[in-house]
């Protein structure tokens, strides 16, 4: 995931562990990578 987002493992890992929330831009990049919709 980190490689696909162009970010380091250390930046993305806290998102997976729910220790940090991504900003909206990153959230949309993640949703595009996972092919899921972002619900607001």
PDB file of N, CA, C and O in Angstrom:
ATOM      1  N   UNK A   1       0.824  -1.175   0.000  1.00  0.00           N
ATOM      2  CA  UNK A   1       0.000   0.000   0.000  1.00  0.00           C
ATOM      3  C   UNK A   1       0.873   1.245   0.000  1.00  0.00           C
ATOM      4  O   UNK A   1       0.617   2.165  -0.765  1.00  0.00           O
ATOM      5  N   UNK A   2       1.861   1.273   0.859  1.00  0.00           N
ATOM      6  CA  UNK A   2       2.722   2.455   0.950  1.00  0.00           C
ATOM      7  C   UNK A   2       3.390   2.740  -0.388  1.00  0.00           C
ATOM      8  O   UNK A   2       3.442   3.886  -0.832  1.00  0.00           O
ATOM      9  N   UNK A   3       3.866   1.705  -1.031  1.00  0.00           N
ATOM     10  CA  UNK A   3       4.537   1.872  -2.324  1.00  0.00           C
ATOM     11  C   UNK A   3       3.562   2.428  -3.369  1.00  0.00           C
ATOM     12  O   UNK A   3       3.913   3.322  -4.137  1.00  0.00           O
ATOM     13  N   UNK A   4       2.344   1.920  -3.391  1.00  0.00           N
ATOM     14  CA  UNK A   4       1.341   2.400  -4.348  1.00  0.00           C
ATOM     15  C   UNK A   4       0.964   3.851  -4.090  1.00  0.00           C
ATOM     16  O   UNK A   4       0.618   4.580  -5.008  1.00  0.00           O
ATOM     17  N   UNK A   5       1.015   4.272  -2.828  1.00  0.00           N
ATOM     18  CA  UNK A   5       0.680   5.651  -2.477  1.00  0.00           C
ATOM     19  C   UNK A   5       1.873   6.591  -2.619  1.00  0.00           C
ATOM     20  O   UNK A   5       1.724   7.802  -2.523  1.00  0.00           O
ATOM     21  N   UNK A   6       3.056   6.006  -2.815  1.00  0.00           N
ATOM     22  CA  UNK A   6       4.254   6.826  -2.902  1.00  0.00           C
ATOM     23  C   UNK A   6       4.671   7.382  -1.554  1.00  0.00           C
ATOM     24  O   UNK A   6       5.267   8.437  -1.463  1.00  0.00           O
ATOM     25  N   UNK A   7       4.337   6.638  -0.492  1.00  0.00           N
ATOM     26  CA  UNK A   7       4.673   7.061   0.866  1.00  0.00           C
ATOM     27  C   UNK A   7       5.470   5.952   1.551  1.00  0.00           C
ATOM     28  O   UNK A   7       5.476   4.809   1.102  1.00  0.00           O
ATOM     29  N   UNK A   8       6.120   6.286   2.632  1.00  0.00           N
ATOM     30  CA  UNK A   8       6.905   5.287   3.345  1.00  0.00           C
ATOM     31  C   UNK A   8       5.992   4.376   4.183  1.00  0.00           C
ATOM     32  O   UNK A   8       4.869   4.752   4.531  1.00  0.00           O
ATOM     33  N   UNK A   9       6.511   3.212   4.498  1.00  0.00           N
ATOM     34  CA  UNK A   9       5.798   2.267   5.364  1.00  0.00           C
ATOM     35  C   UNK A   9       5.462   2.934   6.698  1.00  0.00           C
ATOM     36  O   UNK A   9       4.363   2.775   7.222  1.00  0.00           O
ATOM     37  N   UNK A  10       6.419   3.697   7.227  1.00  0.00           N
ATOM     38  CA  UNK A  10       6.237   4.333   8.527  1.00  0.00           C
ATOM     39  C   UNK A  10       5.148   5.406   8.506  1.00  0.00           C
ATOM     40  O   UNK A  10       4.577   5.721   9.542  1.00  0.00           O
ATOM     41  N   UNK A  11       4.864   5.937   7.338  1.00  0.00           N
ATOM     42  CA  UNK A  11       3.805   6.937   7.218  1.00  0.00           C
ATOM     43  C   UNK A  11       2.434   6.264   7.133  1.00  0.00           C
ATOM     44  O   UNK A  11       1.462   6.759   7.685  1.00  0.00           O
ATOM     45  N   UNK A  12       2.352   5.117   6.467  1.00  0.00           N
ATOM     46  CA  UNK A  12       1.079   4.444   6.218  1.00  0.00           C
ATOM     47  C   UNK A  12       0.690   3.489   7.345  1.00  0.00           C
ATOM     48  O   UNK A  12      -0.494   3.328   7.634  1.00  0.00           O
ATOM     49  N   UNK A  13       1.635   2.891   8.006  1.00  0.00           N
ATOM     50  CA  UNK A  13       1.350   1.904   9.044  1.00  0.00           C
ATOM     51  C   UNK A  13       0.418   2.428  10.140  1.00  0.00           C
ATOM     52  O   UNK A  13      -0.502   1.714  10.540  1.00  0.00           O
ATOM     53  N   UNK A  14       0.590   3.652  10.643  1.00  0.00           N
ATOM     54  CA  UNK A  14      -0.350   4.139  11.676  1.00  0.00           C
ATOM     55  C   UNK A  14      -1.800   4.231  11.195  1.00  0.00           C
ATOM     56  O   UNK A  14      -2.722   4.109  11.993  1.00  0.00           O
ATOM     57  N   UNK A  15      -2.013   4.420   9.889  1.00  0.00           N
ATOM     58  CA  UNK A  15      -3.380   4.427   9.365  1.00  0.00           C
ATOM     59  C   UNK A  15      -3.992   3.040   9.533  1.00  0.00           C
ATOM     60  O   UNK A  15      -5.137   2.905   9.947  1.00  0.00           O
ATOM     61  N   UNK A  16      -3.216   2.006   9.218  1.00  0.00           N
ATOM     62  CA  UNK A  16      -3.702   0.628   9.308  1.00  0.00           C
ATOM     63  C   UNK A  16      -3.969   0.234  10.760  1.00  0.00           C
ATOM     64  O   UNK A  16      -4.857  -0.573  11.023  1.00  0.00           O
ATOM     65  N   UNK A  17      -3.203   0.797  11.684  1.00  0.00           N
ATOM     66  CA  UNK A  17      -3.364   0.483  13.102  1.00  0.00           C
ATOM     67  C   UNK A  17      -4.367   1.411  13.800  1.00  0.00           C
ATOM     68  O   UNK A  17      -4.548   1.321  15.007  1.00  0.00           O
ATOM     69  N   UNK A  18      -4.985   2.286  13.027  1.00  0.00           N
ATOM     70  CA  UNK A  18      -5.951   3.260  13.540  1.00  0.00           C
ATOM     71  C   UNK A  18      -5.355   4.145  14.636  1.00  0.00           C
ATOM     72  O   UNK A  18      -6.032   4.538  15.579  1.00  0.00           O
ATOM     73  N   UNK A  19      -4.062   4.448  14.498  1.00  0.00           N
ATOM     74  CA  UNK A  19      -3.391   5.338  15.432  1.00  0.00           C
ATOM     75  C   UNK A  19      -3.308   6.755  14.881  1.00  0.00           C
ATOM     76  O   UNK A  19      -3.005   7.681  15.608  1.00  0.00           O
ATOM     77  N   UNK A  20      -3.557   6.880  13.589  1.00  0.00           N
ATOM     78  CA  UNK A  20      -3.494   8.175  12.925  1.00  0.00           C
ATOM     79  C   UNK A  20      -4.491   8.173  11.778  1.00  0.00           C
ATOM     80  O   UNK A  20      -4.707   7.151  11.141  1.00  0.00           O
ATOM     81  N   UNK A  21      -5.078   9.327  11.522  1.00  0.00           N
ATOM     82  CA  UNK A  21      -6.037   9.458  10.428  1.00  0.00           C
ATOM     83  C   UNK A  21      -5.374  10.191   9.260  1.00  0.00           C
ATOM     84  O   UNK A  21      -4.713  11.199   9.477  1.00  0.00           O
ATOM     85  N   UNK A  22      -5.579   9.702   8.041  1.00  0.00           N
ATOM     86  CA  UNK A  22      -4.994  10.388   6.891  1.00  0.00           C
ATOM     87  C   UNK A  22      -5.749  11.682   6.587  1.00  0.00           C
ATOM     88  O   UNK A  22      -6.929  11.818   6.924  1.00  0.00           O
ATOM     89  N   UNK A  23      -5.057  12.625   5.940  1.00  0.00           N
ATOM     90  CA  UNK A  23      -5.763  13.820   5.495  1.00  0.00           C
ATOM     91  C   UNK A  23      -6.666  13.426   4.330  1.00  0.00           C
ATOM     92  O   UNK A  23      -6.594  12.306   3.819  1.00  0.00           O
ATOM     93  N   UNK A  24      -7.536  14.328   3.908  1.00  0.00           N
ATOM     94  CA  UNK A  24      -8.517  13.982   2.869  1.00  0.00           C
ATOM     95  C   UNK A  24      -7.877  13.570   1.554  1.00  0.00           C
ATOM     96  O   UNK A  24      -8.337  12.639   0.902  1.00  0.00           O
ATOM     97  N   UNK A  25      -6.820  14.239   1.171  1.00  0.00           N
ATOM     98  CA  UNK A  25      -6.141  13.889  -0.079  1.00  0.00           C
ATOM     99  C   UNK A  25      -5.632  12.452  -0.035  1.00  0.00           C
ATOM    100  O   UNK A  25      -5.844  11.678  -0.959  1.00  0.00           O
ATOM    101  N   UNK A  26      -4.990  12.098   1.068  1.00  0.00           N
ATOM    102  CA  UNK A  26      -4.471  10.739   1.228  1.00  0.00           C
ATOM    103  C   UNK A  26      -5.608   9.736   1.321  1.00  0.00           C
ATOM    104  O   UNK A  26      -5.526   8.640   0.770  1.00  0.00           O
ATOM    105  N   UNK A  27      -6.672  10.108   2.002  1.00  0.00           N
ATOM    106  CA  UNK A  27      -7.839   9.222   2.116  1.00  0.00           C
ATOM    107  C   UNK A  27      -8.387   8.870   0.737  1.00  0.00           C
ATOM    108  O   UNK A  27      -8.681   7.707   0.459  1.00  0.00           O
ATOM    109  N   UNK A  28      -8.493   9.862  -0.126  1.00  0.00           N
ATOM    110  CA  UNK A  28      -8.993   9.601  -1.470  1.00  0.00           C
ATOM    111  C   UNK A  28      -8.005   8.767  -2.286  1.00  0.00           C
ATOM    112  O   UNK A  28      -8.405   7.922  -3.088  1.00  0.00           O
ATOM    113  N   UNK A  29      -6.702   8.965  -2.077  1.00  0.00           N
ATOM    114  CA  UNK A  29      -5.699   8.134  -2.749  1.00  0.00           C
ATOM    115  C   UNK A  29      -5.829   6.683  -2.294  1.00  0.00           C
ATOM    116  O   UNK A  29      -5.745   5.763  -3.108  1.00  0.00           O
ATOM    117  N   UNK A  30      -6.027   6.471  -0.994  1.00  0.00           N
ATOM    118  CA  UNK A  30      -6.189   5.119  -0.451  1.00  0.00           C
ATOM    119  C   UNK A  30      -7.445   4.470  -1.025  1.00  0.00           C
ATOM    120  O   UNK A  30      -7.413   3.317  -1.453  1.00  0.00           O
ATOM    121  N   UNK A  31      -8.541   5.211  -1.058  1.00  0.00           N
ATOM    122  CA  UNK A  31      -9.791   4.641  -1.572  1.00  0.00           C
ATOM    123  C   UNK A  31      -9.658   4.276  -3.052  1.00  0.00           C
ATOM    124  O   UNK A  31     -10.181   3.257  -3.485  1.00  0.00           O
ATOM    125  N   UNK A  32      -8.955   5.093  -3.808  1.00  0.00           N
ATOM    126  CA  UNK A  32      -8.736   4.795  -5.228  1.00  0.00           C
ATOM    127  C   UNK A  32      -7.882   3.534  -5.383  1.00  0.00           C
ATOM    128  O   UNK A  32      -8.174   2.671  -6.204  1.00  0.00           O
ATOM    129  N   UNK A  33      -6.844   3.421  -4.561  1.00  0.00           N
ATOM    130  CA  UNK A  33      -5.965   2.238  -4.607  1.00  0.00           C
ATOM    131  C   UNK A  33      -6.715   0.970  -4.245  1.00  0.00           C
ATOM    132  O   UNK A  33      -6.530  -0.077  -4.868  1.00  0.00           O
ATOM    133  N   UNK A  34      -7.603   1.069  -3.252  1.00  0.00           N
ATOM    134  CA  UNK A  34      -8.373  -0.108  -2.804  1.00  0.00           C
ATOM    135  C   UNK A  34      -9.662  -0.318  -3.591  1.00  0.00           C
ATOM    136  O   UNK A  34     -10.379  -1.287  -3.361  1.00  0.00           O
ATOM    137  N   UNK A  35      -9.957   0.632  -4.495  1.00  0.00           N
ATOM    138  CA  UNK A  35     -11.175   0.572  -5.323  1.00  0.00           C
ATOM    139  C   UNK A  35     -12.435   0.508  -4.457  1.00  0.00           C
ATOM    140  O   UNK A  35     -13.301  -0.336  -4.655  1.00  0.00           O
ATOM    141  N   UNK A  36     -12.492   1.423  -3.485  1.00  0.00           N
ATOM    142  CA  UNK A  36     -13.662   1.564  -2.629  1.00  0.00           C
ATOM    143  C   UNK A  36     -14.076   3.039  -2.608  1.00  0.00           C
ATOM    144  O   UNK A  36     -13.280   3.914  -2.905  1.00  0.00           O
ATOM    145  N   UNK A  37     -15.333   3.285  -2.234  1.00  0.00           N
ATOM    146  CA  UNK A  37     -15.826   4.652  -2.147  1.00  0.00           C
ATOM    147  C   UNK A  37     -15.571   5.236  -0.761  1.00  0.00           C
ATOM    148  O   UNK A  37     -15.569   4.515   0.224  1.00  0.00           O
ATOM    149  N   UNK A  38     -15.379   6.531  -0.722  1.00  0.00           N
ATOM    150  CA  UNK A  38     -15.276   7.244   0.543  1.00  0.00           C
ATOM    151  C   UNK A  38     -16.672   7.738   0.875  1.00  0.00           C
ATOM    152  O   UNK A  38     -17.302   8.415   0.065  1.00  0.00           O
ATOM    153  N   UNK A  39     -17.156   7.383   2.048  1.00  0.00           N
ATOM    154  CA  UNK A  39     -18.481   7.846   2.471  1.00  0.00           C
ATOM    155  C   UNK A  39     -18.304   9.037   3.387  1.00  0.00           C
ATOM    156  O   UNK A  39     -17.487   9.010   4.300  1.00  0.00           O
ATOM    157  N   UNK A  40     -19.077  10.064   3.127  1.00  0.00           N
ATOM    158  CA  UNK A  40     -18.976  11.269   3.953  1.00  0.00           C
ATOM    159  C   UNK A  40     -20.165  11.392   4.867  1.00  0.00           C
ATOM    160  O   UNK A  40     -21.152  10.767   4.732  1.00  0.00           O
TER     161      UNK A  40
END
